[in-house]
mmCIF file of C-alpha atoms in Angstrom:
data_model
loop_
_atom_site.group_PDB
_atom_site.id
_atom_site.type_symbol
_atom_site.label_atom_id
_atom_site.label_comp_id
_atom_site.label_asym_id
_atom_site.label_seq_id
_atom_site.Cartn_x
_atom_site.Cartn_y
_atom_site.Cartn_z
ATOM 1 C CA MET A 7 23.109 80.454 11.922
ATOM 2 C CA LYS A 8 26.744 80.181 10.564
ATOM 3 C CA LYS A 9 26.859 76.284 12.586
ATOM 4 C CA PHE A 10 24.051 75.454 10.476
ATOM 5 C CA ILE A 11 25.038 76.785 6.951
ATOM 6 C CA TYR A 12 28.164 75.313 7.638
ATOM 7 C CA LEU A 13 26.798 72.059 8.365
ATOM 8 C CA PHE A 14 23.957 72.097 5.444
ATOM 9 C CA PHE A 15 26.796 72.178 3.131
ATOM 10 C CA ALA A 16 29.179 69.916 5.119
ATOM 11 C CA PHE A 17 25.765 67.110 4.209
ATOM 12 C CA ASN A 18 25.690 68.156 0.810
ATOM 13 C CA SER A 19 29.807 67.800 0.386
ATOM 14 C CA LEU A 20 28.998 64.337 1.827
ATOM 15 C CA PHE A 21 26.155 63.193 -0.315
ATOM 16 C CA ALA A 22 27.349 64.333 -3.491
ATOM 17 C CA SER A 23 30.645 62.380 -2.613
ATOM 18 C CA ALA A 24 28.171 59.350 -2.180
ATOM 19 C CA GLN A 25 26.777 59.747 -5.190
ATOM 20 C CA GLU A 26 29.851 59.619 -6.995
ATOM 21 C CA LYS A 27 31.257 56.345 -5.520
ATOM 22 C CA ILE A 28 29.575 53.446 -6.532
ATOM 23 C CA ALA A 29 28.860 50.423 -4.023
ATOM 24 C CA LEU A 30 30.421 47.444 -5.194
ATOM 25 C CA THR A 31 30.828 43.330 -4.496
ATOM 26 C CA LYS A 32 33.838 41.774 -4.303
ATOM 27 C CA LEU A 33 33.673 38.247 -6.064
ATOM 28 C CA THR A 34 35.998 35.485 -6.428
ATOM 29 C CA LYS A 35 36.468 32.717 -9.468
ATOM 30 C CA SER A 36 33.454 30.834 -7.366
ATOM 31 C CA ASP A 37 30.895 33.330 -7.139
ATOM 32 C CA ILE A 38 31.360 34.040 -10.945
ATOM 33 C CA PRO A 39 28.119 32.967 -12.452
ATOM 34 C CA LYS A 40 27.977 29.563 -14.497
ATOM 35 C CA GLY A 41 28.291 30.343 -18.193
ATOM 36 C CA ILE A 42 30.498 32.965 -18.142
ATOM 37 C CA SER A 43 33.756 32.296 -18.830
ATOM 38 C CA TYR A 44 37.133 33.948 -19.630
ATOM 39 C CA LYS A 45 40.802 33.530 -20.485
ATOM 40 C CA GLY A 46 43.724 33.888 -18.309
ATOM 41 C CA THR A 47 44.210 35.275 -14.725
ATOM 42 C CA LEU A 48 41.538 36.911 -13.038
ATOM 43 C CA LYS A 49 42.264 40.495 -11.955
ATOM 44 C CA GLU A 50 39.124 41.786 -10.708
ATOM 45 C CA ALA A 51 35.452 41.247 -10.713
ATOM 46 C CA VAL A 52 33.025 42.943 -9.057
ATOM 47 C CA ARG A 53 29.466 43.401 -8.955
ATOM 48 C CA TRP A 54 26.490 46.330 -8.532
ATOM 49 C CA THR A 55 23.450 47.343 -9.774
ATOM 50 C CA ASP A 56 22.695 50.833 -10.579
ATOM 51 C CA GLU A 57 19.932 52.359 -12.678
ATOM 52 C CA SER A 58 20.375 49.783 -15.687
ATOM 53 C CA GLY A 59 20.105 47.085 -13.602
ATOM 54 C CA VAL A 60 22.168 43.835 -11.937
ATOM 55 C CA ASN A 61 26.168 44.145 -13.281
ATOM 56 C CA LEU A 62 29.290 42.385 -13.723
ATOM 57 C CA VAL A 63 32.658 43.249 -15.126
ATOM 58 C CA ILE A 64 35.460 40.680 -15.335
ATOM 59 C CA THR A 65 39.010 42.186 -15.985
ATOM 60 C CA CYS A 66 41.593 39.405 -16.684
ATOM 61 C CA LYS A 67 45.059 38.979 -18.773
ATOM 62 C CA THR A 68 47.007 36.364 -19.562
ATOM 63 C CA GLU A 69 50.666 35.363 -18.894
ATOM 64 C CA GLU A 70 53.183 35.640 -21.800
ATOM 65 C CA ALA A 71 53.484 32.598 -24.493
ATOM 66 C CA VAL A 72 55.349 31.968 -27.971
ATOM 67 C CA SER A 73 52.651 34.219 -30.836
ATOM 68 C CA LYS A 74 51.154 31.575 -32.555
ATOM 69 C CA THR A 75 51.666 33.680 -36.141
ATOM 70 C CA ALA A 76 55.585 34.099 -34.635
ATOM 71 C CA PRO A 77 58.232 32.177 -36.892
ATOM 72 C CA SER A 78 59.856 30.916 -33.963
ATOM 73 C CA GLU A 79 59.729 31.086 -30.012
ATOM 74 C CA ASP A 80 61.557 33.855 -29.481
ATOM 75 C CA TYR A 81 58.379 35.574 -30.658
ATOM 76 C CA ARG A 82 55.618 36.230 -27.555
ATOM 77 C CA GLU A 83 52.227 37.528 -26.607
ATOM 78 C CA LYS A 84 50.503 38.516 -24.224
ATOM 79 C CA TYR A 85 46.837 39.469 -23.908
ATOM 80 C CA LEU A 86 44.351 42.066 -21.690
ATOM 81 C CA PHE A 87 40.270 41.605 -21.309
ATOM 82 C CA ALA A 88 37.497 43.427 -19.773
ATOM 83 C CA HIS A 89 33.576 41.664 -19.731
ATOM 84 C CA HIS A 90 30.750 43.839 -18.662
ATOM 85 C CA TYR A 91 27.317 41.697 -18.393
ATOM 86 C CA LEU A 92 23.691 42.114 -17.163
ATOM 87 C CA LEU A 93 22.624 39.761 -14.615
ATOM 88 C CA PHE A 94 18.585 38.696 -15.224
ATOM 89 C CA GLU A 95 16.915 36.604 -13.307
ATOM 90 C CA ASP A 96 17.228 33.905 -16.066
ATOM 91 C CA SER A 97 19.202 35.076 -18.216
ATOM 92 C CA ILE A 98 22.723 37.185 -18.467
ATOM 93 C CA ARG A 99 23.316 39.459 -21.880
ATOM 94 C CA GLN A 100 27.403 40.841 -22.687
ATOM 95 C CA THR A 101 27.122 44.257 -23.128
ATOM 96 C CA TRP A 102 30.765 45.456 -23.558
ATOM 97 C CA LYS A 103 33.756 43.678 -24.173
ATOM 98 C CA VAL A 104 37.827 45.358 -24.401
ATOM 99 C CA THR A 105 40.562 42.830 -25.535
ATOM 100 C CA ASP A 106 44.241 44.823 -25.968
ATOM 101 C CA TYR A 107 47.285 42.740 -26.482
ATOM 102 C CA ILE A 108 51.132 42.649 -27.817
ATOM 103 C CA LYS A 109 51.913 40.629 -29.888
ATOM 104 C CA GLU A 110 54.770 39.254 -31.603
ATOM 105 C CA CYS A 111 57.307 40.897 -29.668
ATOM 106 C CA PRO A 112 60.558 39.394 -29.252
ATOM 107 C CA LEU A 113 61.760 42.187 -26.775
ATOM 108 C CA ASP A 114 61.136 42.668 -22.927
ATOM 109 C CA ILE A 115 57.302 42.205 -23.198
ATOM 110 C CA ALA A 116 54.538 43.623 -20.863
ATOM 111 C CA ALA A 117 50.541 44.339 -20.899
ATOM 112 C CA ASP A 118 49.599 44.799 -17.192
ATOM 113 C CA PHE A 119 46.830 46.727 -15.726
ATOM 114 C CA VAL A 120 48.334 49.655 -13.719
ATOM 115 C CA LYS A 121 47.926 48.747 -9.957
ATOM 116 C CA ASN A 122 44.756 49.903 -8.075
ATOM 117 C CA THR A 123 43.354 52.141 -11.081
ATOM 118 C CA PHE A 124 40.126 49.744 -11.520
ATOM 119 C CA GLN A 125 37.336 51.620 -10.746
ATOM 120 C CA VAL A 126 33.760 52.454 -10.727
ATOM 121 C CA THR A 127 31.997 55.268 -10.207
ATOM 122 C CA ASP A 128 28.616 57.464 -11.222
ATOM 123 C CA LEU A 129 30.227 61.121 -11.618
ATOM 124 C CA ASP A 130 28.110 62.567 -13.582
ATOM 125 C CA LYS A 131 25.453 61.448 -11.161
ATOM 126 C CA ASP A 132 23.054 60.059 -13.587
ATOM 127 C CA GLY A 133 22.442 56.816 -11.913
ATOM 128 C CA ILE A 134 24.435 54.929 -14.887
ATOM 129 C CA ALA A 135 27.833 53.818 -13.526
ATOM 130 C CA GLU A 136 31.305 54.599 -14.979
ATOM 131 C CA VAL A 137 33.295 51.856 -15.235
ATOM 132 C CA TRP A 138 37.461 53.076 -15.722
ATOM 133 C CA MET A 139 40.508 51.300 -16.384
ATOM 134 C CA MET A 140 43.567 51.428 -17.149
ATOM 135 C CA TYR A 141 47.042 49.702 -18.229
ATOM 136 C CA LEU A 142 50.168 49.095 -19.971
ATOM 137 C CA LEU A 143 51.432 47.495 -23.063
ATOM 138 C CA THR A 144 54.906 47.596 -24.459
ATOM 139 C CA CYS A 145 57.879 45.452 -26.516
ATOM 140 C CA THR A 146 61.369 47.336 -26.345
ATOM 141 C CA GLY A 147 64.317 46.182 -25.626
ATOM 142 C CA ASP A 148 64.964 49.507 -23.609
ATOM 143 C CA VAL A 149 64.381 51.962 -21.311
ATOM 144 C CA SER A 150 61.801 53.887 -23.133
ATOM 145 C CA PRO A 151 57.871 54.919 -22.454
ATOM 146 C CA ALA A 152 55.333 51.925 -22.753
ATOM 147 C CA GLU A 153 52.110 52.649 -24.558
ATOM 148 C CA MET A 154 49.090 53.395 -21.552
ATOM 149 C CA LYS A 155 45.876 53.940 -22.123
ATOM 150 C CA ILE A 156 42.588 54.443 -19.825
ATOM 151 C CA ILE A 157 39.399 52.674 -21.236
ATOM 152 C CA MET A 158 36.230 53.877 -19.963
ATOM 153 C CA TYR A 159 32.702 52.832 -20.113
ATOM 154 C CA GLU A 160 28.997 54.787 -20.041
ATOM 155 C CA GLY A 161 26.312 52.094 -20.615
ATOM 156 C CA THR A 162 27.952 51.214 -23.957
ATOM 157 C CA GLN A 163 29.482 54.256 -24.804
ATOM 158 C CA LYS A 164 33.379 53.374 -24.686
ATOM 159 C CA HIS A 165 35.922 56.363 -24.069
ATOM 160 C CA ALA A 166 39.652 56.274 -24.245
ATOM 161 C CA MET A 167 42.784 58.223 -22.787
ATOM 162 C CA ARG A 168 45.518 57.406 -25.464
ATOM 163 C CA GLY A 169 49.241 58.219 -24.843
ATOM 164 C CA GLU A 170 52.324 56.866 -22.857
ATOM 165 C CA ASN A 171 53.901 56.850 -19.182
ATOM 166 C CA LYS A 172 56.899 58.834 -18.452
ATOM 167 C CA VAL A 173 60.569 57.408 -17.856
ATOM 168 C CA ASP A 174 63.696 58.528 -15.745
ATOM 169 C CA ILE A 175 65.953 58.673 -18.847
ATOM 170 C CA GLY A 176 68.501 59.978 -15.928
ATOM 171 C CA ASN A 177 69.758 63.195 -14.252
ATOM 172 C CA GLY A 178 65.795 63.917 -13.342
ATOM 173 C CA GLU A 179 65.069 63.890 -17.093
ATOM 174 C CA PHE A 180 61.840 62.545 -18.149
ATOM 175 C CA VAL A 181 60.763 61.220 -21.718
ATOM 176 C CA GLY A 182 57.123 60.320 -22.614
ATOM 177 C CA GLY A 183 53.341 61.689 -20.877
ATOM 178 C CA ASP A 184 51.975 63.154 -23.288
ATOM 179 C CA TYR A 185 48.173 62.002 -23.998
ATOM 180 C CA LYS A 186 44.919 62.480 -26.658
ATOM 181 C CA PHE A 187 41.210 61.919 -25.622
ATOM 182 C CA ASP A 188 39.746 60.730 -27.964
ATOM 183 C CA LYS A 189 36.274 62.230 -29.332
ATOM 184 C CA ALA A 190 33.953 60.180 -26.467
ATOM 185 C CA PHE A 191 35.738 62.179 -23.568
ATOM 186 C CA ASN A 192 35.913 65.384 -25.749
ATOM 187 C CA GLN A 193 31.830 65.193 -25.650
ATOM 188 C CA ALA A 194 31.447 64.093 -22.549
ATOM 189 C CA PRO A 195 31.099 65.783 -18.931
ATOM 190 C CA GLY A 196 33.877 67.749 -17.720
ATOM 191 C CA ALA A 197 34.325 65.611 -14.741
ATOM 192 C CA PHE A 198 34.872 62.950 -17.026
ATOM 193 C CA ARG A 199 37.779 64.689 -18.432
ATOM 194 C CA ASP A 200 38.778 66.062 -14.326
ATOM 195 C CA PHE A 201 38.686 62.832 -13.342
ATOM 196 C CA ALA A 202 41.331 61.031 -16.251
ATOM 197 C CA MET A 203 43.184 63.419 -15.725
ATOM 198 C CA LYS A 204 43.717 63.250 -12.172
ATOM 199 C CA LEU A 205 44.442 58.882 -12.789
ATOM 200 C CA TRP A 206 46.721 59.614 -15.164
ATOM 201 C CA ASN A 207 48.929 62.310 -13.518
ATOM 202 C CA ALA A 208 48.903 59.512 -10.489
ATOM 203 C CA ASN A 209 49.858 56.974 -12.302
ATOM 204 C CA VAL A 210 52.301 58.575 -15.586
ATOM 205 C CA LYS A 211 56.076 57.959 -13.478
ATOM 206 C CA ALA A 212 57.191 54.639 -14.893
ATOM 207 C CA LYS A 213 57.381 52.135 -11.504
ATOM 208 C CA TRP A 214 59.300 49.037 -11.556
ATOM 209 C CA TYR A 215 58.049 46.514 -9.461
#
């Protein structure tokens, strides 16, 4: 009887875990449907199916360039983008887009997605995927925290966790690491905030590549 109970709970645990993960198909540039364009370098391109239909997300970033509104070539800019589409037999519909950037920066500039943090989940098991991305923005001339964000979409609802990463300033002393959930995250299921916190804590310390 004890063995049966153990197997029952083990099966249900595995089933619940499977429900939290979405089966993704990774795409190359050539796999992206005609009619969809993007700026910069492609970072992620994935497709999946959920209750809303066939989904496609593309993330990309531009290289450092002179700011168009800058007074000299010393001022530079970088952009990050994420696009979500629903794919139909005879049409494509964009449902959301994320655009973020650093502009007119005369110092060291960065606008980058945090490595290995892009994820697609179904934590509340409602059949609609949650799309997660995490990135850093900074314009600085010293060792100081960078602006850090987690953006999550479930359907067309945006959730944001904003703050800064944590930097070692010497002798094991750190600065930064603070964050704030937006209203959508605070009103969302607790599983969303728990997942966001795990993602944040796993990546909050600054890494120098």
